[in-house]
């Protein structure tokens, strides 16, 4: 075709001069094993998507589906400054070519900030180490790196001929993401930065329109209460402003008034939600999803992107702070690649919208009739053929009866009926598809003898060359030391307590109390013996409702009574070692303190710990004594890789001790079982505690067998519900089929006292 181009008007995106309704789905390409990309993209095509959103990627079947996989993950492609990685899971160019082979168009979120529930919102760790840098604002060091990165990616995309005018699949690009959430922090500098983003877009010259998105008012309401002139600035006039929300139709009227010459695009249609450690599994009812989708198209929506369309897994170092390894998102295609009931029902809706596209794009606006206060008819008519379609929308939470074409029809609560030439073709509340209950079954396998290696508890007085000596408040930056290549760092100190009763020398220590500020989780060892871990909840937003996510105060009630004997000076000396465990870097400023900025993210211990000992004399007297610490502490990183199996020598005999250990064994599978696997297998880890998991030198991510706690209040006013059928935030951990063979090596880093010999392998049905 001569002169291929993408433009837009007030009704829709025009691809080569033709208006298109985009039905898109988000894919995060690093969260799906790269060998499974073809099957994953075929599912998008089969569901009637025409667009993928990469990081969001958009697919193109008459109706477009977007895949969030293009969000381009800078933190995947440039882990070390200046060293680019575009192989295997980083080969986004292959991913985009595969999308094109499936006839899917692509909405490419270039970033560099993508959110995506990924560590640091997609930024590589090393960015924070650049002197004078401030993220996401008009800051020369930041803009220099952002321009360098996007210029490089843009050049590679053009070399691979991936933009639409080159015959490629990319039809829209996005720079920045949900800036309205943080615009009040950056003020005029933030506005200047957004305009600079547009100038950079023009310089890159991708040849397709620029979009910028705005988060839902409901979702952002609890993030900040500021109401100054900069609050909720999400985009600039030269870009298409799009919607991120649970219900897109509620935003159409206001957005249309603001931007009458732009199409209504819903770039993040949240059809589920992500899970966090200590939280229950989050779901969105399918009926509500189908209603929201049909309702948006009825009112004039020109494109919607199911976020997420395909669930995934936070392999390696992908997960943000507090995020579980599984990224199911209650998506139409689950974490393992299985279509769900939500998939089948959306498929039917997508194909009906595709069938009606010629009618929907022939008018600028529908004919609107309010049948009752809460039931609205949206009638669209094709001027050439005379064909018409009618969306009857019941927006109330109870059923309604209305007259349609002379017949009384019943609409269930929050539902949409679609008519083509007065014949009903779709009812959003009609669940005619069902998928049998997904199950897992125990897999037959054999294991060799487990080998283990106990990680020694370090001692402050044992001088090691890699130990760093410091005194509070001059605290070493954990991230500066670890470079985010490991989750773990030790802090060691020597403390004393004084005799509380004159003439007494022996005491029974009944309890120990600990208070400290640290991120994100700590285990405490006294004289090389484990005495407890922090019990503070792992909040998604650390400071929601002014709850500090750094402050830990816990009582070691299960601490076994121990005899303590004072020296001749009436004091008792002890060594304390605190293992700090990161749970991933934040995904955005709003996970920090009020007005915190991303470059201020921190890990480790932030002030001198406070420890108290409850002592009892032989006669039963009780006294709580505060410990005093020597001025000098030491710190050292515990390097446990988040990429591949640690290179260590294992002992021949497993030893079950409380404290960090590495475990390894070989698992033999039946060749027929491996061949018959469609998705992969699951590891049931309920026998474990917390740590990191590897399979055949591939890091499957963090595991944490943690019972969920109270409902997350930030989702109280949303359609998200909690599934309480499991005790744990995540019990099962996914091993993709691509990395499974008949003979497999499994390695586990266990922080405390799990027993890996009891791990069970399950096949995914």
XYZ file of C-alpha atoms in Angstrom:
765
model
C 0.000 0.000 0.000
C 1.306 3.437 -0.907
C 2.021 5.871 1.920
C 0.784 3.849 4.910
C -0.091 6.153 7.771
C -1.852 6.360 11.125
C -3.926 9.441 11.972
C -6.975 10.148 14.103
C -10.077 12.284 14.323
C -12.675 12.918 16.996
C -14.220 9.471 16.491
C -11.436 6.945 16.000
C -7.892 6.079 15.046
C -7.511 5.947 11.259
C -5.225 3.275 9.835
C -4.465 4.004 6.185
C -7.472 6.301 6.045
C -9.973 3.879 7.606
C -11.462 4.329 11.061
C -10.821 1.377 13.308
C -12.186 0.276 16.674
C -9.165 -1.008 18.570
C -9.609 -4.077 20.733
C -6.330 -4.608 22.472
C -4.719 -6.657 25.206
C -1.691 -6.029 27.406
C 1.255 -8.416 27.391
C 4.400 -8.078 29.472
C 6.844 -9.972 27.314
C 9.509 -10.646 30.035
C 6.810 -12.176 32.246
C 6.095 -14.900 29.663
C 8.933 -17.254 28.772
C 10.196 -16.227 25.351
C 9.760 -19.720 23.903
C 6.027 -19.497 24.673
C 5.473 -16.127 22.941
C 3.975 -17.619 19.731
C 1.255 -19.537 21.618
C 0.566 -16.534 23.845
C 0.062 -14.230 20.872
C -2.107 -16.761 19.057
C -4.491 -16.661 22.019
C -4.857 -12.910 21.504
C -5.645 -13.404 17.843
C -8.149 -16.180 18.554
C -9.947 -14.002 21.120
C -10.747 -11.404 18.483
C -8.116 -8.849 19.407
C -6.671 -6.755 16.645
C -4.101 -5.008 18.738
C -1.524 -5.666 21.451
C -0.188 -3.243 23.977
C 3.481 -3.729 24.499
C 4.249 -2.679 27.400
C 1.337 -2.583 26.227
C 1.265 -4.251 22.934
C -1.656 -3.948 20.599
C -2.860 -6.513 18.149
C -4.714 -6.063 14.917
C -7.688 -8.101 13.824
C -10.279 -5.544 12.648
C -10.602 -4.707 16.269
C -7.348 -3.938 18.078
C -5.933 -5.551 21.138
C -3.142 -4.097 23.158
C -0.454 -5.814 25.070
C 1.381 -4.141 27.845
C 4.405 -6.073 26.818
C 5.475 -3.073 25.041
C 5.909 -1.229 27.869
C 9.549 -1.512 26.966
C 11.320 -2.777 30.087
C 14.457 -0.642 30.358
C 15.359 -2.587 33.517
C 15.494 -5.765 31.399
C 17.369 -4.371 28.399
C 20.102 -2.319 30.114
C 20.799 -3.943 33.468
C 24.312 -2.507 33.353
C 24.757 1.006 32.011
C 25.787 0.931 28.369
C 25.421 -2.859 27.996
C 22.289 -3.733 26.032
C 20.415 -7.030 26.235
C 18.037 -7.896 23.394
C 18.226 -11.674 23.460
C 15.880 -14.356 24.771
C 13.336 -12.637 27.096
C 14.823 -9.293 26.052
C 14.239 -9.752 22.317
C 11.357 -7.324 21.994
C 11.954 -7.049 18.247
C 11.157 -10.742 17.837
C 8.102 -10.286 20.015
C 6.845 -7.458 17.794
C 7.524 -9.439 14.622
C 5.572 -12.373 16.051
C 2.681 -10.016 16.793
C 2.737 -8.826 13.195
C 2.729 -12.417 11.941
C -0.497 -12.877 13.899
C -1.894 -9.734 12.178
C -1.899 -7.822 15.428
C -1.222 -4.104 15.548
C 0.845 -2.770 18.417
C 0.533 0.126 20.841
C 4.074 0.578 22.077
C 4.658 2.099 25.500
C 8.207 3.320 25.134
C 8.487 4.528 28.708
C 10.960 4.954 30.104
C 8.610 4.908 33.125
C 6.080 2.097 32.601
C 4.868 1.133 36.123
C 3.796 -2.420 35.115
C 4.223 -3.679 38.715
C 7.866 -4.151 37.824
C 10.845 -3.222 39.968
C 11.547 0.522 39.836
C 8.683 1.044 37.389
C 10.942 -0.138 34.579
C 13.952 2.029 35.401
C 17.288 0.212 35.739
C 18.762 0.397 39.221
C 21.962 2.196 38.156
C 20.001 5.283 37.104
C 19.732 6.415 40.735
C 23.533 6.401 41.067
C 24.008 9.242 38.565
C 25.014 12.420 40.457
C 22.311 15.079 40.686
C 19.616 12.963 39.072
C 15.889 13.452 39.728
C 13.514 11.059 37.987
C 10.517 12.080 35.870
C 11.037 15.826 35.932
C 12.924 18.536 34.057
C 16.327 17.389 35.215
C 19.312 17.386 32.859
C 20.980 14.149 34.077
C 17.673 12.280 33.862
C 16.659 13.690 30.495
C 20.110 12.953 29.069
C 19.810 9.257 29.977
C 16.164 9.069 28.909
C 16.968 10.589 25.526
C 19.968 8.310 25.025
C 17.898 5.222 25.805
C 14.826 6.113 23.744
C 16.978 7.262 20.819
C 18.756 3.917 20.811
C 15.508 1.903 21.036
C 13.846 4.030 18.374
C 16.784 3.498 16.001
C 16.599 -0.268 16.527
C 12.826 -0.277 15.929
C 13.363 1.563 12.655
C 16.181 -0.783 11.642
C 13.764 -3.683 12.148
C 11.064 -1.756 10.198
C 8.519 -2.077 12.989
C 6.652 1.226 12.670
C 3.460 1.251 10.610
C 4.735 3.552 7.868
C 7.584 1.041 7.363
C 5.132 -1.812 7.032
C 5.432 -2.771 10.704
C 2.812 -3.328 13.429
C 3.313 -0.247 15.676
C 0.428 2.201 15.255
C 0.662 4.309 18.437
C 3.437 5.129 20.905
C 3.298 6.317 24.493
C 5.960 8.270 26.359
C 5.668 8.572 30.175
C 2.775 6.969 32.053
C 0.032 8.113 34.460
C 1.839 11.355 35.176
C -1.237 12.848 36.836
C -0.555 10.719 39.929
C 2.753 12.527 40.548
C 2.343 15.877 38.773
C 1.630 17.705 42.040
C 5.078 16.657 43.276
C 6.945 18.140 40.326
C 4.866 21.280 39.649
C 6.087 23.613 36.892
C 9.209 21.493 36.326
C 6.929 18.525 35.662
C 4.898 20.452 33.109
C 8.092 21.572 31.417
C 9.264 17.951 31.397
C 6.060 16.756 29.678
C 6.555 19.334 26.924
C 10.151 18.185 26.603
C 8.811 14.624 26.165
C 6.787 15.884 23.199
C 9.827 17.571 21.667
C 11.725 14.306 22.084
C 8.859 12.433 20.393
C 9.085 14.811 17.421
C 12.830 14.296 17.258
C 12.422 10.521 17.329
C 9.869 10.845 14.504
C 8.211 7.409 14.811
C 5.596 8.432 12.232
C 2.642 7.403 14.421
C 0.575 9.430 16.927
C 1.688 10.017 20.523
C -0.562 9.052 23.430
C -0.338 9.904 27.138
C -2.585 8.330 29.754
C -4.451 9.534 32.822
C -5.193 7.319 35.805
C -8.653 6.914 37.256
C -9.755 9.595 39.696
C -10.992 6.884 42.011
C -7.689 5.038 41.953
C -5.681 8.196 42.503
C -7.894 9.776 45.157
C -6.158 7.961 47.998
C -2.688 8.621 46.630
C -2.761 12.356 47.231
C -5.212 14.982 48.424
C -3.415 17.975 46.916
C -5.548 20.276 44.803
C -3.137 22.865 43.387
C -2.903 23.995 39.771
C -0.563 21.158 38.816
C -2.554 18.306 40.307
C -3.626 15.683 37.745
C -1.639 17.063 34.807
C -1.257 13.899 32.733
C -0.601 14.962 29.170
C 0.004 17.810 26.780
C -2.356 19.173 24.142
C -0.331 17.711 21.282
C -0.864 14.118 22.450
C -3.966 11.940 22.634
C -4.990 11.736 26.286
C -6.237 8.269 27.152
C -8.057 6.612 30.050
C -6.812 4.196 32.733
C -9.748 3.065 34.869
C -12.122 0.310 35.942
C -15.029 1.940 34.040
C -14.053 3.866 30.941
C -17.524 5.161 30.082
C -17.614 7.331 33.212
C -14.731 9.390 31.811
C -15.954 9.896 28.224
C -18.079 12.989 28.713
C -15.414 15.008 30.560
C -12.588 13.879 28.272
C -14.626 14.639 25.148
C -15.346 18.144 26.397
C -11.641 18.669 27.021
C -10.423 17.079 23.782
C -13.267 17.114 21.223
C -10.963 16.269 18.313
C -9.471 13.158 19.867
C -10.831 9.579 19.940
C -11.799 8.005 23.245
C -9.126 5.392 23.956
C -9.133 3.289 27.138
C -5.516 2.174 27.346
C -5.754 0.437 30.735
C -9.039 -1.358 31.218
C -8.370 -2.987 34.594
C -10.112 -6.338 34.277
C -8.491 -7.661 37.459
C -5.779 -6.601 39.900
C -2.329 -7.659 41.019
C -1.587 -9.604 44.198
C 0.731 -8.588 47.036
C 2.450 -10.543 49.792
C 0.172 -10.926 52.809
C -2.851 -10.081 50.665
C -5.602 -12.401 49.457
C -5.943 -13.235 45.759
C -7.731 -10.407 43.938
C -10.444 -10.978 41.333
C -12.886 -8.985 39.239
C -16.194 -10.699 38.414
C -16.502 -11.541 34.719
C -20.032 -10.097 34.447
C -18.704 -6.733 35.591
C -15.843 -6.846 33.076
C -18.157 -7.625 30.137
C -20.571 -4.883 31.201
C -17.777 -2.305 31.443
C -16.418 -3.237 28.000
C -19.762 -3.146 26.195
C -20.811 0.023 28.025
C -17.689 1.886 26.877
C -18.153 0.940 23.216
C -21.852 1.824 23.436
C -21.132 5.414 24.438
C -18.541 6.047 21.757
C -15.350 4.382 22.931
C -12.935 4.007 20.026
C -10.537 1.519 21.538
C -9.971 -0.433 24.739
C -7.021 -2.379 26.032
C -7.626 -5.266 28.415
C -5.083 -4.871 31.210
C -3.876 -7.522 31.609
C -4.934 -9.855 28.807
C -2.274 -12.464 29.604
C -1.042 -13.024 33.148
C 2.597 -13.792 33.782
C 5.350 -14.458 36.285
C 7.859 -12.090 37.872
C 10.891 -14.170 37.058
C 14.250 -13.124 38.486
C 14.293 -9.489 39.554
C 11.105 -8.310 37.816
C 8.733 -7.898 40.783
C 8.148 -4.493 42.341
C 8.120 -3.885 46.099
C 5.578 -6.137 47.809
C 4.432 -7.841 44.588
C 3.972 -11.601 44.521
C 5.942 -13.633 42.005
C 2.760 -14.679 40.242
C 1.191 -11.939 38.104
C -2.126 -13.561 37.320
C -4.134 -10.291 37.400
C -7.304 -12.407 37.008
C -6.598 -12.069 33.293
C -8.464 -13.844 30.459
C -5.293 -15.915 29.981
C -3.836 -16.912 33.328
C -0.208 -16.944 34.490
C 0.367 -20.384 33.008
C -1.106 -19.599 29.563
C -4.550 -21.182 30.063
C -7.676 -19.487 28.624
C -10.289 -18.858 31.300
C -14.047 -18.339 31.309
C -13.326 -14.612 31.112
C -11.427 -15.318 27.874
C -14.335 -17.178 26.284
C -16.884 -14.523 27.181
C -14.689 -11.648 26.022
C -14.070 -13.544 22.797
C -17.777 -13.495 22.026
C -18.016 -9.779 22.783
C -14.906 -8.956 20.744
C -16.206 -10.713 17.650
C -19.551 -8.955 17.941
C -17.856 -5.555 18.198
C -15.743 -6.449 15.174
C -18.912 -7.376 13.282
C -20.473 -4.005 14.162
C -17.364 -1.909 13.478
C -18.589 -0.577 10.100
C -21.691 0.800 11.821
C -19.895 2.195 14.872
C -17.345 4.210 12.887
C -19.863 5.660 10.400
C -21.183 8.228 12.909
C -19.541 10.798 15.144
C -21.956 10.186 18.018
C -24.856 7.818 18.717
C -28.494 8.732 19.127
C -29.104 8.663 22.875
C -32.440 7.874 24.541
C -32.970 7.516 28.281
C -35.530 4.722 28.665
C -35.604 4.977 32.476
C -33.486 7.085 34.858
C -30.809 4.352 34.796
C -31.370 2.580 31.471
C -29.958 4.271 28.375
C -30.182 3.367 24.691
C -27.264 4.196 22.356
C -28.275 3.766 18.699
C -25.672 3.766 15.909
C -26.585 3.742 12.205
C -24.563 3.151 9.033
C -25.510 5.843 6.528
C -24.594 3.684 3.511
C -26.324 0.391 4.254
C -28.949 1.631 6.684
C -27.920 -1.048 9.171
C -28.151 -0.058 12.811
C -27.084 -1.411 16.144
C -28.478 -0.526 19.531
C -26.857 -0.868 22.949
C -29.374 -1.006 25.810
C -27.431 -0.282 29.012
C -28.736 -0.917 32.514
C -26.536 1.136 34.860
C -28.351 0.275 38.074
C -27.536 -2.496 40.543
C -30.924 -4.164 40.123
C -32.704 -5.628 37.129
C -34.844 -3.419 34.919
C -37.693 -3.937 32.446
C -37.916 -1.785 29.321
C -39.617 -1.861 25.942
C -37.331 -2.628 22.983
C -38.899 -2.858 19.527
C -42.328 -3.254 21.043
C -41.232 -6.085 23.328
C -40.675 -5.955 27.073
C -37.206 -7.208 27.895
C -35.481 -7.787 31.200
C -31.996 -6.421 31.781
C -30.024 -7.779 34.680
C -28.181 -5.403 36.972
C -25.193 -3.646 35.385
C -25.650 -5.232 31.977
C -25.775 -4.373 28.277
C -27.849 -5.938 25.506
C -26.725 -5.391 21.910
C -29.132 -5.459 18.952
C -28.332 -5.568 15.231
C -31.241 -4.453 13.075
C -33.597 -5.031 16.030
C -32.372 -8.610 16.676
C -30.557 -9.315 19.942
C -27.024 -10.576 19.279
C -25.371 -10.204 22.688
C -26.207 -9.953 26.389
C -23.316 -9.102 28.724
C -24.954 -11.037 31.572
C -25.427 -14.210 29.533
C -22.788 -16.709 30.620
C -23.238 -19.406 27.985
C -19.616 -20.502 28.144
C -18.145 -22.431 31.000
C -14.756 -23.979 31.513
C -14.318 -26.941 33.787
C -12.672 -26.258 37.117
C -8.928 -25.893 36.670
C -7.088 -28.488 38.686
C -3.584 -29.669 39.450
C -2.489 -33.247 39.955
C 0.549 -34.693 41.639
C 3.281 -35.513 39.178
C 5.317 -38.687 39.282
C 9.055 -38.047 39.657
C 12.173 -39.127 41.493
C 14.784 -37.037 43.259
C 18.385 -37.626 44.109
C 19.620 -36.944 47.627
C 19.242 -33.320 48.624
C 22.469 -31.433 49.282
C 22.707 -28.301 51.378
C 25.024 -25.568 52.525
C 24.432 -23.559 55.679
C 25.139 -19.849 55.246
C 27.208 -18.846 58.288
C 25.791 -16.118 60.511
C 28.453 -13.376 60.330
C 30.180 -11.961 63.404
C 31.043 -8.316 63.854
C 34.338 -9.071 65.529
C 35.469 -11.365 62.714
C 37.047 -8.899 60.367
C 36.349 -9.628 56.716
C 37.622 -7.542 53.826
C 34.125 -7.137 52.397
C 32.680 -5.891 55.696
C 31.909 -2.171 55.927
C 32.314 -0.509 59.307
C 30.058 2.412 60.190
C 28.414 4.251 63.062
C 24.804 5.407 63.176
C 23.488 7.724 61.791
C 26.127 7.432 59.004
C 24.501 4.359 57.495
C 25.772 2.643 54.326
C 23.304 2.659 51.440
C 22.332 -0.974 50.954
C 21.410 -0.427 47.308
C 24.690 1.330 46.619
C 26.524 -1.720 47.969
C 24.385 -4.474 46.423
C 23.574 -2.690 43.133
C 20.215 -4.491 43.497
C 21.919 -7.724 42.415
C 20.921 -9.409 45.643
C 17.998 -8.991 48.040
C 20.121 -9.512 51.143
C 22.434 -7.597 53.455
C 23.738 -8.298 56.959
C 24.065 -5.694 59.730
C 26.123 -6.750 62.783
C 26.574 -5.083 66.148
C 27.734 -5.822 69.690
C 25.490 -4.902 72.592
C 25.372 -5.146 76.361
C 22.726 -5.183 79.049
C 23.344 -4.335 82.694
C 22.223 -6.251 85.747
C 18.817 -4.880 86.846
C 19.000 -6.284 90.412
C 21.867 -5.838 92.794
C 23.435 -9.075 93.931
C 21.943 -11.147 91.116
C 24.160 -12.727 88.438
C 21.923 -15.252 86.669
C 18.689 -14.512 84.863
C 16.218 -16.178 82.562
C 15.539 -14.168 79.397
C 11.799 -14.585 78.788
C 11.239 -12.238 75.856
C 13.084 -9.941 73.489
C 11.625 -6.804 71.917
C 12.987 -5.175 68.759
C 12.249 -1.770 67.206
C 13.908 -0.478 64.071
C 13.375 1.237 60.741
C 14.223 -0.982 57.810
C 13.157 -1.984 54.308
C 11.731 -4.383 53.683
C 11.827 -7.425 55.978
C 14.266 -8.546 58.697
C 15.425 -11.711 60.434
C 17.255 -11.312 63.769
C 20.027 -13.585 65.075
C 21.506 -13.364 68.596
C 24.889 -14.971 69.170
C 24.504 -16.813 65.826
C 21.088 -18.205 66.779
C 17.796 -17.182 65.179
C 15.451 -15.337 67.552
C 12.722 -14.015 65.228
C 11.520 -11.956 62.267
C 9.505 -8.772 61.904
C 5.776 -9.234 61.750
C 4.725 -5.901 60.257
C 2.391 -6.188 57.260
C 3.794 -5.717 53.788
C 1.588 -2.897 52.550
C 1.343 -2.245 48.818
C 1.413 1.515 49.369
C 3.735 1.899 52.352
C 2.264 5.175 53.542
C -1.417 4.803 52.681
C -3.336 6.315 55.573
C 0.024 7.417 57.044
C 1.068 3.847 57.845
C 4.835 3.748 57.738
C 6.127 0.822 55.754
C 9.622 1.217 57.237
C 8.927 1.095 60.978
C 9.166 -2.381 62.521
C 8.242 -3.082 66.119
C 7.902 -6.684 67.184
C 8.002 -8.889 70.237
C 9.661 -12.273 70.004
C 7.064 -14.112 72.052
C 8.170 -17.519 70.836
C 11.734 -16.895 71.910
C 12.756 -19.885 74.049
C 13.627 -19.007 77.624
C 17.405 -18.763 77.859
C 19.701 -18.495 80.827
C 21.879 -15.359 80.928
C 24.816 -14.912 83.282
C 26.315 -11.495 84.010
C 30.086 -11.020 84.118
C 31.911 -9.679 87.152
C 31.076 -6.136 86.069
C 27.365 -6.908 86.094
C 26.948 -6.842 82.319
C 26.013 -9.339 79.634
C 27.498 -8.941 76.139
C 25.978 -10.330 72.981
C 26.322 -10.150 69.198
C 23.335 -9.368 66.995
C 23.159 -10.034 63.259
C 20.192 -8.661 61.299
C 19.505 -10.013 57.816
C 17.615 -7.384 55.787
C 15.587 -8.738 52.864
C 14.450 -6.574 49.951
C 11.030 -7.292 48.441
C 11.761 -5.447 45.215
C 12.099 -1.753 44.391
C 9.071 0.540 44.316
C 7.127 0.974 41.081
C 6.408 4.673 41.649
C 6.788 7.697 43.905
C 3.418 7.055 45.543
C 4.831 3.990 47.321
C 7.148 6.230 49.356
C 6.524 8.946 51.907
C 4.509 12.047 50.994
C 6.234 13.854 48.102
C 8.948 11.186 48.004
C 10.744 10.744 44.694
C 11.803 7.536 43.022
C 15.527 8.236 43.240
C 15.069 8.357 47.041
C 14.096 4.667 47.206
C 16.147 2.943 49.876
C 16.751 -0.442 51.454
C 18.548 -1.625 54.561
C 18.443 -0.338 58.160
C 17.954 3.406 58.619
C 18.659 3.970 62.328
C 20.193 2.142 65.258
C 17.972 -0.752 66.366
C 16.418 -0.695 69.830
C 16.453 -4.005 71.699
C 14.958 -4.791 75.095
C 15.268 -7.973 77.145
C 12.710 -9.166 79.691
C 14.699 -10.800 82.472
C 13.500 -12.916 85.379
C 15.435 -13.768 88.539
C 15.327 -17.256 90.059
C 12.850 -15.799 92.572
C 10.502 -14.629 89.797
C 11.230 -10.898 89.731
C 10.739 -9.389 86.247
C 12.517 -6.422 84.700
C 12.793 -5.151 81.109
C 16.304 -3.941 80.292
C 17.341 -1.874 77.269
C 20.492 -2.867 75.403
C 23.342 -0.465 74.712
C 25.357 -0.959 71.520
C 28.959 -0.225 70.670
C 29.252 2.800 68.410
C 30.666 0.831 65.491
C 28.551 -1.600 63.466
C 29.500 -3.602 60.380
C 27.541 -4.444 57.255
C 28.069 -6.844 54.376
C 26.039 -8.012 51.400
C 24.919 -11.613 51.115
C 25.141 -12.202 47.372
C 22.338 -14.531 46.329
C 21.778 -14.026 42.604
C 18.387 -13.077 41.205
C 19.369 -14.263 37.725
C 20.869 -17.752 37.887
C 21.760 -20.533 40.320
C 24.471 -19.471 42.796
C 27.849 -21.101 42.119
C 28.677 -22.888 45.367
C 29.790 -26.283 46.619
C 27.113 -28.184 48.491
C 27.565 -30.495 51.458
C 26.721 -34.118 50.885
C 24.312 -34.403 53.799
C 21.316 -32.113 54.249
C 21.068 -30.352 57.573
C 17.857 -28.781 58.846
C 18.897 -25.718 60.832
C 17.160 -22.392 61.379
C 18.951 -19.818 59.278
C 19.816 -19.129 55.641
C 20.664 -22.205 53.603
C 21.128 -23.249 49.980
C 19.614 -26.552 48.884
C 20.058 -28.501 45.662
C 18.858 -31.756 44.114
C 18.174 -33.368 40.754
C 14.614 -34.194 39.691
C 13.985 -36.922 37.132
C 10.738 -36.807 35.172
C 9.143 -39.396 32.929
C 9.802 -38.538 29.266
C 6.141 -39.094 28.341
C 4.989 -36.731 31.085
C 7.344 -34.047 29.805
C 6.202 -34.504 26.230
C 2.520 -34.339 27.181
C 2.927 -31.135 29.210
C 1.106 -28.221 27.620
C 1.950 -25.412 30.029
C 4.615 -26.587 32.473
C 4.413 -27.577 36.102
C 3.916 -26.053 39.551
C 5.965 -26.338 42.706
C 3.824 -26.566 45.839
C 6.014 -24.678 48.310
C 3.831 -24.731 51.436
C 6.589 -26.637 53.268
C 8.928 -23.667 52.847
C 9.290 -20.245 54.452
C 10.807 -17.486 52.287
C 13.568 -17.268 49.711
C 14.458 -17.591 46.022
C 13.895 -20.501 43.642
C 15.895 -21.752 40.616
C 15.162 -24.418 38.011
C 17.818 -25.506 35.526
C 19.830 -22.346 36.178
C 16.756 -20.147 35.575
C 15.541 -17.929 38.423
C 11.819 -18.511 38.958
C 11.655 -15.562 41.375
C 10.994 -15.033 45.073
C 8.790 -17.312 47.136
C 7.143 -16.486 50.458
C 4.658 -18.798 52.139
C 2.758 -16.085 53.943
C -0.846 -16.147 55.096
C -2.915 -13.231 53.898
C -4.153 -10.584 56.314
C -6.890 -7.957 56.254
C -8.511 -6.587 53.102
C -6.530 -3.845 51.384
C -8.584 -0.709 52.068
C -7.346 1.126 48.968
C -9.495 -1.224 46.826
C -12.618 -0.915 48.969
C -14.448 1.307 46.450
C -13.547 -0.731 43.374
C -15.091 -3.799 41.701
C -12.186 -5.930 42.926
C -13.110 -8.740 45.334
C -10.928 -11.075 47.362
C -10.720 -14.849 47.076
C -10.322 -16.418 50.505
C -10.175 -20.031 49.324
C -6.433 -20.244 50.035
C -4.527 -19.472 53.226
C -1.502 -18.111 51.404
C -0.802 -15.118 49.199
C 1.003 -17.549 46.887
C 1.523 -21.268 47.408
C 2.263 -22.490 43.863
C 5.241 -21.400 41.745
C 5.325 -21.793 37.967
C 7.967 -23.637 35.956
C 7.448 -22.966 32.204
C 7.514 -26.009 29.936
C 10.349 -24.465 27.916
C 12.858 -25.018 30.740
C 11.716 -28.523 31.717
C 13.558 -31.661 30.639
C 13.642 -35.232 31.865
C 16.601 -34.463 34.156
C 16.334 -31.177 36.059
C 18.377 -29.313 38.637
C 16.469 -27.443 41.337
C 18.136 -25.045 43.741
C 16.478 -23.247 46.647
C 17.756 -20.422 48.816
C 15.775 -20.682 52.058
C 16.058 -17.833 54.546
C 14.859 -19.659 57.655
C 13.635 -23.175 58.248
C 11.744 -24.595 55.282
C 12.156 -28.245 54.378
C 12.657 -28.506 50.592
C 12.604 -32.303 50.723
C 8.803 -31.951 51.027
C 8.304 -29.758 47.935
C 5.657 -31.304 45.668
C 5.540 -31.154 41.861
C 2.129 -30.717 40.260
C 1.036 -30.928 36.655
C -1.211 -28.137 35.342
C -4.499 -29.447 33.951
